Tab-separated table of C-alpha atoms and ligand atoms in Angstrom:
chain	number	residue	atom	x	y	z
V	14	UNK	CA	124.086	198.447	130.306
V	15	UNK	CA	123.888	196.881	127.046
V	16	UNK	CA	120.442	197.929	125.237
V	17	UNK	CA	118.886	194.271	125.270
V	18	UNK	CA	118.767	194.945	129.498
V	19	UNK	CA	117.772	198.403	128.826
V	20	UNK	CA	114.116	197.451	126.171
V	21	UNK	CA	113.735	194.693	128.971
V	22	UNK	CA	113.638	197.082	132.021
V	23	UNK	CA	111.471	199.479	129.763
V	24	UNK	CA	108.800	196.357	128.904
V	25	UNK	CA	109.384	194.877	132.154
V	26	UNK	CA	108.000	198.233	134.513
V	27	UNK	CA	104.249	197.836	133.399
V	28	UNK	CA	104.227	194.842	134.695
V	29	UNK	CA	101.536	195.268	137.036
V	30	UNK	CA	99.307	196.031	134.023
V	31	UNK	CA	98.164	193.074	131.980
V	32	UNK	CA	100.153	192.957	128.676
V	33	UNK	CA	98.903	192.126	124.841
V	34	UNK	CA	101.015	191.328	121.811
V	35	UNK	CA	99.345	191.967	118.358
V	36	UNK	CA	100.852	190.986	114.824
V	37	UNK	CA	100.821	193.436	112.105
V	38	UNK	CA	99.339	196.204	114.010
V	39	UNK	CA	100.772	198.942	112.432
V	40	UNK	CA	97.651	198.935	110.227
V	41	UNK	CA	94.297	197.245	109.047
V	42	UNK	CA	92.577	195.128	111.447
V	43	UNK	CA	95.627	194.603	113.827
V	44	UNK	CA	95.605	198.592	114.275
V	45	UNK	CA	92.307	198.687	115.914
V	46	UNK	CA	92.616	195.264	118.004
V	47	UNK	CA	95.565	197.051	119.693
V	48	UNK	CA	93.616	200.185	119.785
V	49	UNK	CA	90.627	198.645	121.872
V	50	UNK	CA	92.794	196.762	123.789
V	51	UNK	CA	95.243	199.684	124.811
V	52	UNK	CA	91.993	200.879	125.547
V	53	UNK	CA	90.726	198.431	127.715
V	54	UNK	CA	93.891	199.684	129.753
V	55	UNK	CA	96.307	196.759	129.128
V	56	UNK	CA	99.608	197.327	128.070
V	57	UNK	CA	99.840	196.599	124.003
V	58	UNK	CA	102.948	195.726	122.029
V	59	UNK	CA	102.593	196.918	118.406
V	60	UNK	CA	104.010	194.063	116.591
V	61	UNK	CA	105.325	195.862	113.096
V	62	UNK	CA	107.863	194.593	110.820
V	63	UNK	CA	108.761	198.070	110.099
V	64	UNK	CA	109.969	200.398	112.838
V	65	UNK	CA	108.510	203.642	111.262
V	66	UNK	CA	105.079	202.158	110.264
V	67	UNK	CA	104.868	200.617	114.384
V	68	UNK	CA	106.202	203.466	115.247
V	69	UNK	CA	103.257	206.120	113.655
V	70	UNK	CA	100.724	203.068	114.898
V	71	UNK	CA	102.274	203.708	118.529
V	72	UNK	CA	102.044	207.408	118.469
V	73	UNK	CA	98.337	206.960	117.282
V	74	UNK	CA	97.079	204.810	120.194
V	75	UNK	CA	99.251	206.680	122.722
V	76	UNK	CA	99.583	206.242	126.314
V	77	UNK	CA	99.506	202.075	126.803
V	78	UNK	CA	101.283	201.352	123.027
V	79	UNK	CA	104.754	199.701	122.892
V	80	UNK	CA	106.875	198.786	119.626
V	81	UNK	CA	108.097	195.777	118.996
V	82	UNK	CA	109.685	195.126	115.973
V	83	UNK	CA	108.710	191.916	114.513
V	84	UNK	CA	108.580	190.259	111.117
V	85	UNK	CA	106.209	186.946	112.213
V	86	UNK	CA	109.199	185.059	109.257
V	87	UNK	CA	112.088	185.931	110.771
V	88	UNK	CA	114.025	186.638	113.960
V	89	UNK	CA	111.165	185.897	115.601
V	90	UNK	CA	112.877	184.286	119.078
V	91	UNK	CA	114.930	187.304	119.551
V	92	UNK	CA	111.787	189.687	119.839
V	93	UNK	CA	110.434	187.168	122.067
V	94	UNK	CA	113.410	187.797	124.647
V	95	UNK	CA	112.087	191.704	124.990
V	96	UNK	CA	109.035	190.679	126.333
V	97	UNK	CA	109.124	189.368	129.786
V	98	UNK	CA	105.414	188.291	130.592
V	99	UNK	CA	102.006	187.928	128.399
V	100	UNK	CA	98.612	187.669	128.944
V	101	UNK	CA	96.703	187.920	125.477
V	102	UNK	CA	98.719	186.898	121.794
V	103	UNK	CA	96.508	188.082	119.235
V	104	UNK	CA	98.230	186.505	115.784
V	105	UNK	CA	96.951	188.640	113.119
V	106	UNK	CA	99.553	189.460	110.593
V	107	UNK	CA	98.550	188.018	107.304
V	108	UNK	CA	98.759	188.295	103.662
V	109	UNK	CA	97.128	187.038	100.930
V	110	UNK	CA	98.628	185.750	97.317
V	111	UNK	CA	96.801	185.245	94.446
V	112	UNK	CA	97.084	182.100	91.976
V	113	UNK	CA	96.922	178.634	92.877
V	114	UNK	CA	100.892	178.426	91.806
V	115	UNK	CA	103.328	176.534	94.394
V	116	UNK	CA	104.924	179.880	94.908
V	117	UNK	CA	102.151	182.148	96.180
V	118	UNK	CA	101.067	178.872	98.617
V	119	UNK	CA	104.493	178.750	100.137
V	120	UNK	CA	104.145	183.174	100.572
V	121	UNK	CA	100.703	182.161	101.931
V	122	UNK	CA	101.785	179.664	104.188
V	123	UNK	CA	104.823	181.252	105.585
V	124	UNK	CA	102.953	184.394	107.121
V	125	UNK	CA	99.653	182.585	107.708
V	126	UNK	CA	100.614	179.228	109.191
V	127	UNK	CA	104.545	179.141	109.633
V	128	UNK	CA	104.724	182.624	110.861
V	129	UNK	CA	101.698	181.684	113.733
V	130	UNK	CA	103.704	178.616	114.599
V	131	UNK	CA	107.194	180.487	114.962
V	132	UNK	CA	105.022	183.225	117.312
V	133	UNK	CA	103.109	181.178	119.201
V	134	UNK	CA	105.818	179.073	120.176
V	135	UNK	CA	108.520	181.903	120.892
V	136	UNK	CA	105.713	183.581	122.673
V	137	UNK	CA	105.114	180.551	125.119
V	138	UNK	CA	107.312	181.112	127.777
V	139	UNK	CA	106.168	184.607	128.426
V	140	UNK	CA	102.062	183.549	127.991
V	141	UNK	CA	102.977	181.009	130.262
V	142	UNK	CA	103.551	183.257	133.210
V	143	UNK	CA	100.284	184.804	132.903
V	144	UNK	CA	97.430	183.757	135.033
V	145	UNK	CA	95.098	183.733	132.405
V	146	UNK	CA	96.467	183.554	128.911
V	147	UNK	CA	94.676	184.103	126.100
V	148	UNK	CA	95.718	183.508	122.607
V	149	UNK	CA	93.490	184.892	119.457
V	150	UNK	CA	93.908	183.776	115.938
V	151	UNK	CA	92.694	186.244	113.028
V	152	UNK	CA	91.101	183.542	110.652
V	153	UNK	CA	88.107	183.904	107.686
V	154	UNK	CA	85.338	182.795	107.166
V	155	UNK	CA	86.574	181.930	103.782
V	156	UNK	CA	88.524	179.388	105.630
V	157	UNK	CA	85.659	177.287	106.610
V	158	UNK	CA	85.533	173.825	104.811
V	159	UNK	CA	81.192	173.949	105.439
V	160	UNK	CA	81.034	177.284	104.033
V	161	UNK	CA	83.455	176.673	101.253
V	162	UNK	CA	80.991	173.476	99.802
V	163	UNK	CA	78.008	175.599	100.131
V	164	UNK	CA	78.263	179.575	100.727
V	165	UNK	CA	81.622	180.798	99.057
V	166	UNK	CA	82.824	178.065	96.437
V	167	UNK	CA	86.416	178.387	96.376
V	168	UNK	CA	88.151	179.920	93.457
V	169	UNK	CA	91.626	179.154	92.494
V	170	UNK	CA	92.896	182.840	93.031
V	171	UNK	CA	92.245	182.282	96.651
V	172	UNK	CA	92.845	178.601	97.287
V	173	UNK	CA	96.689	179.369	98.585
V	174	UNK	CA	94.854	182.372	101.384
V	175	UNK	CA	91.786	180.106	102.031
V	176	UNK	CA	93.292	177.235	102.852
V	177	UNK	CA	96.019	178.503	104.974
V	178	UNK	CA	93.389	179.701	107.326
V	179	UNK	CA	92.327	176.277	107.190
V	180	UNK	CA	95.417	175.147	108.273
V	181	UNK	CA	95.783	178.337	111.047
V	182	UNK	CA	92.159	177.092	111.963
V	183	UNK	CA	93.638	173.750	112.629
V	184	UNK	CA	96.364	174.850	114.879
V	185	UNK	CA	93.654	176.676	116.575
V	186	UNK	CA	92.238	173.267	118.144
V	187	UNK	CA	95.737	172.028	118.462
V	188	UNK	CA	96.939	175.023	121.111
V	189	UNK	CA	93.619	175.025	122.366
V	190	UNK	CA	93.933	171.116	123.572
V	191	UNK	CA	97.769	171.567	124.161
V	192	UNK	CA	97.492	174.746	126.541
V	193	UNK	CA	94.621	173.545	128.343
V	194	UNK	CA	96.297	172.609	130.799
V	195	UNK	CA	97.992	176.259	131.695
V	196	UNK	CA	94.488	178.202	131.674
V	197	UNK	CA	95.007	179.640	128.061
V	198	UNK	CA	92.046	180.156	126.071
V	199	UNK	CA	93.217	179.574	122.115
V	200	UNK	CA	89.951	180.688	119.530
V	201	UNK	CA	90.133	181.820	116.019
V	202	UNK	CA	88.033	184.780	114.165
V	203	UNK	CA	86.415	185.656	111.363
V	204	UNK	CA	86.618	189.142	110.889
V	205	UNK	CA	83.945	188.657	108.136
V	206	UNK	CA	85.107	191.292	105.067
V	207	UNK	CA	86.855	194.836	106.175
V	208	UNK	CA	87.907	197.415	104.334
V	209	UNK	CA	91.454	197.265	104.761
V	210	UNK	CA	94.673	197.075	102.413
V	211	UNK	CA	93.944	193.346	102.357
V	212	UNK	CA	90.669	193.665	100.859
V	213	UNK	CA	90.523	197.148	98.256
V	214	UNK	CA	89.215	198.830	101.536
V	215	UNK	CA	85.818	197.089	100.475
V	216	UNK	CA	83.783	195.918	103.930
V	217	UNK	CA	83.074	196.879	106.736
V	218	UNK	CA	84.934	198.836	109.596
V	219	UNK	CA	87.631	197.127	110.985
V	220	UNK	CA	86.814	198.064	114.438
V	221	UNK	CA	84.006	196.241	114.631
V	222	UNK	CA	85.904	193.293	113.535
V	223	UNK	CA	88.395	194.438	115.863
V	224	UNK	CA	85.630	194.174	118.654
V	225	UNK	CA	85.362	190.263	118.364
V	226	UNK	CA	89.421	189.673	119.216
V	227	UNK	CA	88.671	191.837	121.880
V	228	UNK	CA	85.904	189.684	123.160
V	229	UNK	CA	87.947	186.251	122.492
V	230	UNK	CA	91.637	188.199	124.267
V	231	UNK	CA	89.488	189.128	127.902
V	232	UNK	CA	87.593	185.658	127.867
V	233	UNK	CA	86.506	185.177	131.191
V	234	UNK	CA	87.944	181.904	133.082
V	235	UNK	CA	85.341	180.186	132.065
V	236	UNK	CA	85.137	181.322	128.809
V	237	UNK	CA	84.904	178.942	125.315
V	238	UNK	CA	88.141	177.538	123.711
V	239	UNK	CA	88.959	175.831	120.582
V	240	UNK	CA	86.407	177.593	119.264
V	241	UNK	CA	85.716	179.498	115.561
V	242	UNK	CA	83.500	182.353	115.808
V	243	UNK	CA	82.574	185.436	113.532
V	244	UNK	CA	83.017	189.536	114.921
V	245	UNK	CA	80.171	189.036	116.788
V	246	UNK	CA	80.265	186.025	118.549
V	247	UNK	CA	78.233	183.633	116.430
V	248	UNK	CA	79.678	180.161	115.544
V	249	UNK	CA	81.571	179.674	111.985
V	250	UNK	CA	81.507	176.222	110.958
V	251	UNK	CA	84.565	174.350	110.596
C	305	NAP	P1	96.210	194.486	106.085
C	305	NAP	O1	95.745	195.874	106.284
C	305	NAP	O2	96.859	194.093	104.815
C	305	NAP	O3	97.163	194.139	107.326
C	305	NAP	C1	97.983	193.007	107.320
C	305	NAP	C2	99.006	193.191	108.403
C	305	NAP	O4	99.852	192.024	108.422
C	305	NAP	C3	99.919	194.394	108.159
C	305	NAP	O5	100.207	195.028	109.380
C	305	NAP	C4	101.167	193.753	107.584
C	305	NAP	O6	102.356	194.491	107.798
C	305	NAP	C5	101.189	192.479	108.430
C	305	NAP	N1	102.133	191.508	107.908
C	305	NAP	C6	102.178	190.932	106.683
C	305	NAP	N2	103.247	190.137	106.593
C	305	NAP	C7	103.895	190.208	107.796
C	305	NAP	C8	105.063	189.631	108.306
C	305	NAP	N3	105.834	188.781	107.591
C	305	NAP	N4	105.417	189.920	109.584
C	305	NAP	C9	104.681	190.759	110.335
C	305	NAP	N5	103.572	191.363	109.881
C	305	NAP	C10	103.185	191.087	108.616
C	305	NAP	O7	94.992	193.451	106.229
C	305	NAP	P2	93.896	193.211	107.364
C	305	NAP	O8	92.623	193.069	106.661
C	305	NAP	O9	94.019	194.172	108.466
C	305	NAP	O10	94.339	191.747	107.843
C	305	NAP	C11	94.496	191.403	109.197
C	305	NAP	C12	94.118	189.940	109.372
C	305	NAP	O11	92.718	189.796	109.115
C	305	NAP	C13	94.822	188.997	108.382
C	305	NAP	O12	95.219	187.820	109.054
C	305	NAP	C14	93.738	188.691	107.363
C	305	NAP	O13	93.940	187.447	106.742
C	305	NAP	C15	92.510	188.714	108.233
C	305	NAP	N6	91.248	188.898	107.503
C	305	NAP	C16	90.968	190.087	106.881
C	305	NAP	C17	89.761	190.258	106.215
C	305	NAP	C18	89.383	191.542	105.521
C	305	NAP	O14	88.333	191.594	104.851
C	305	NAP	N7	90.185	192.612	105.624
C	305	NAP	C19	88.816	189.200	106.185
C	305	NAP	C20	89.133	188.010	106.821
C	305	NAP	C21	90.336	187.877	107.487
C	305	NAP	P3	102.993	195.446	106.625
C	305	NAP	O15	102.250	196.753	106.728
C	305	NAP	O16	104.426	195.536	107.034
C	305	NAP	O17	102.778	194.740	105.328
């Protein structure tokens, strides 16, 4: 048996167990999403683009934690073909660049936007076999055009970051009209500031954060979608 067949059978014997995918959850904010939701007793695959970081993330979170190897830029289809059936996508991975030079905007972009595009559509197949998907994007509130002409003025340090969440924040209402039609629930998050790599470790605790994607990856049937809501469930502005 070749070892493609063999990760397969090993993803593919918990099906009975409703099954998560988060990005970048070998640390940060991702960490703890997969935490609660390992928790919550679905099965969770640690999406790391480093085997030995995803690997000490799995080992942390124990019983329900998978690996799965994935850069969100690259090679993204063939980690799709390990994973046979998903209920929740939470797409968190996410960096941010600093300038307003065309450079950092394409680094920006290519996590933040092109790297949620190249998941969400490799992921597809397998959310589509779920009787309730969910999908969960991991946006700011620095993102929000409103908020950006009155609260938090953007800067050019953080125009590439802010408005590639705009643009992930976009694709949010996209997937949320284009997957109505399957059941799947597609909202985006504002963690609201965390103290994580990302940010100095200056915020909050990412748990709490990590307590909204929860909410938004178990939405009820009947739940919201399309929509853009902070940690704790109150509306962001577009
Ligand atoms: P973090 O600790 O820096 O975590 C970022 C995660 O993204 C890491 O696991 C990182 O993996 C992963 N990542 C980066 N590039 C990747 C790639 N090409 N492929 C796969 N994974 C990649 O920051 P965080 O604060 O937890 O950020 C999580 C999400 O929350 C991000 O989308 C961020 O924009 C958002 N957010 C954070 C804050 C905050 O205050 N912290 C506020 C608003 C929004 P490596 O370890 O391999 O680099």
């Amino acid at each position: 048996m070749d070892k493609d067949v063999v990760d397969k059978d090993v993803v593919d014997k918990d099906t009975d167990k409703r099954t998560a995918l988060v990005t970048g959850a070998n640390r940060g904010i991702g960490k703890e999403i997969a935490r609660q939701l390992a928790e919550a007793g679905l099965i969770v695959h640690i999406g790391s683009r480093d085997a030995d970081d995803g690997q000490r993330a799995v080992d942390e979170i124990g019983a329900n934690a998978r690996l799965l190897v994935l850069d969100v830029t690259d090679g993204v289809a063939e980690a799709a073909e390990q994973i046979g059936r998903l209920d929740v996508l939470v797409n968190n991975a996410g960096i941010m660049t600093t300038g307003p030079d065309v450079e950092g905007f394409r680094r920006a972009y290519e996590v933040n936007v092109f790297g949620v595009v190249a998941v969400t559509e490799a992921f597809l197949p397998a959310l589509r076999r779920s009787a309730s998907p969910r999908i969960v994007n991991i946006s700011s509130g620095l993102a929000s055009l409103e908020w950006s002409s009155t609260r938090f003025p953007v800067d050019a340090a953080s125009v590439a970051y802010r408005t590639s969440k705009a643009a992930l924040n976009a694709l949010t209402v996209l997937y949320a009209q284009a997957l109505a039609g399957a059941g799947c629930k597609v909202n985006a998050l504002g963690p609201g500031p965390r103290a994580t790599a990302m940010n100095s470790f200056a915020g909050g605790d990412p748990a709490e954060a990590a307590e909204g994607a929860v909410r938004l990856a178990l939405l009820p049937d009947d739940g919201p979608t399309g929509s853009f809501v902070a940690w704790d469930g109150t509306p962001i502005p577009w």
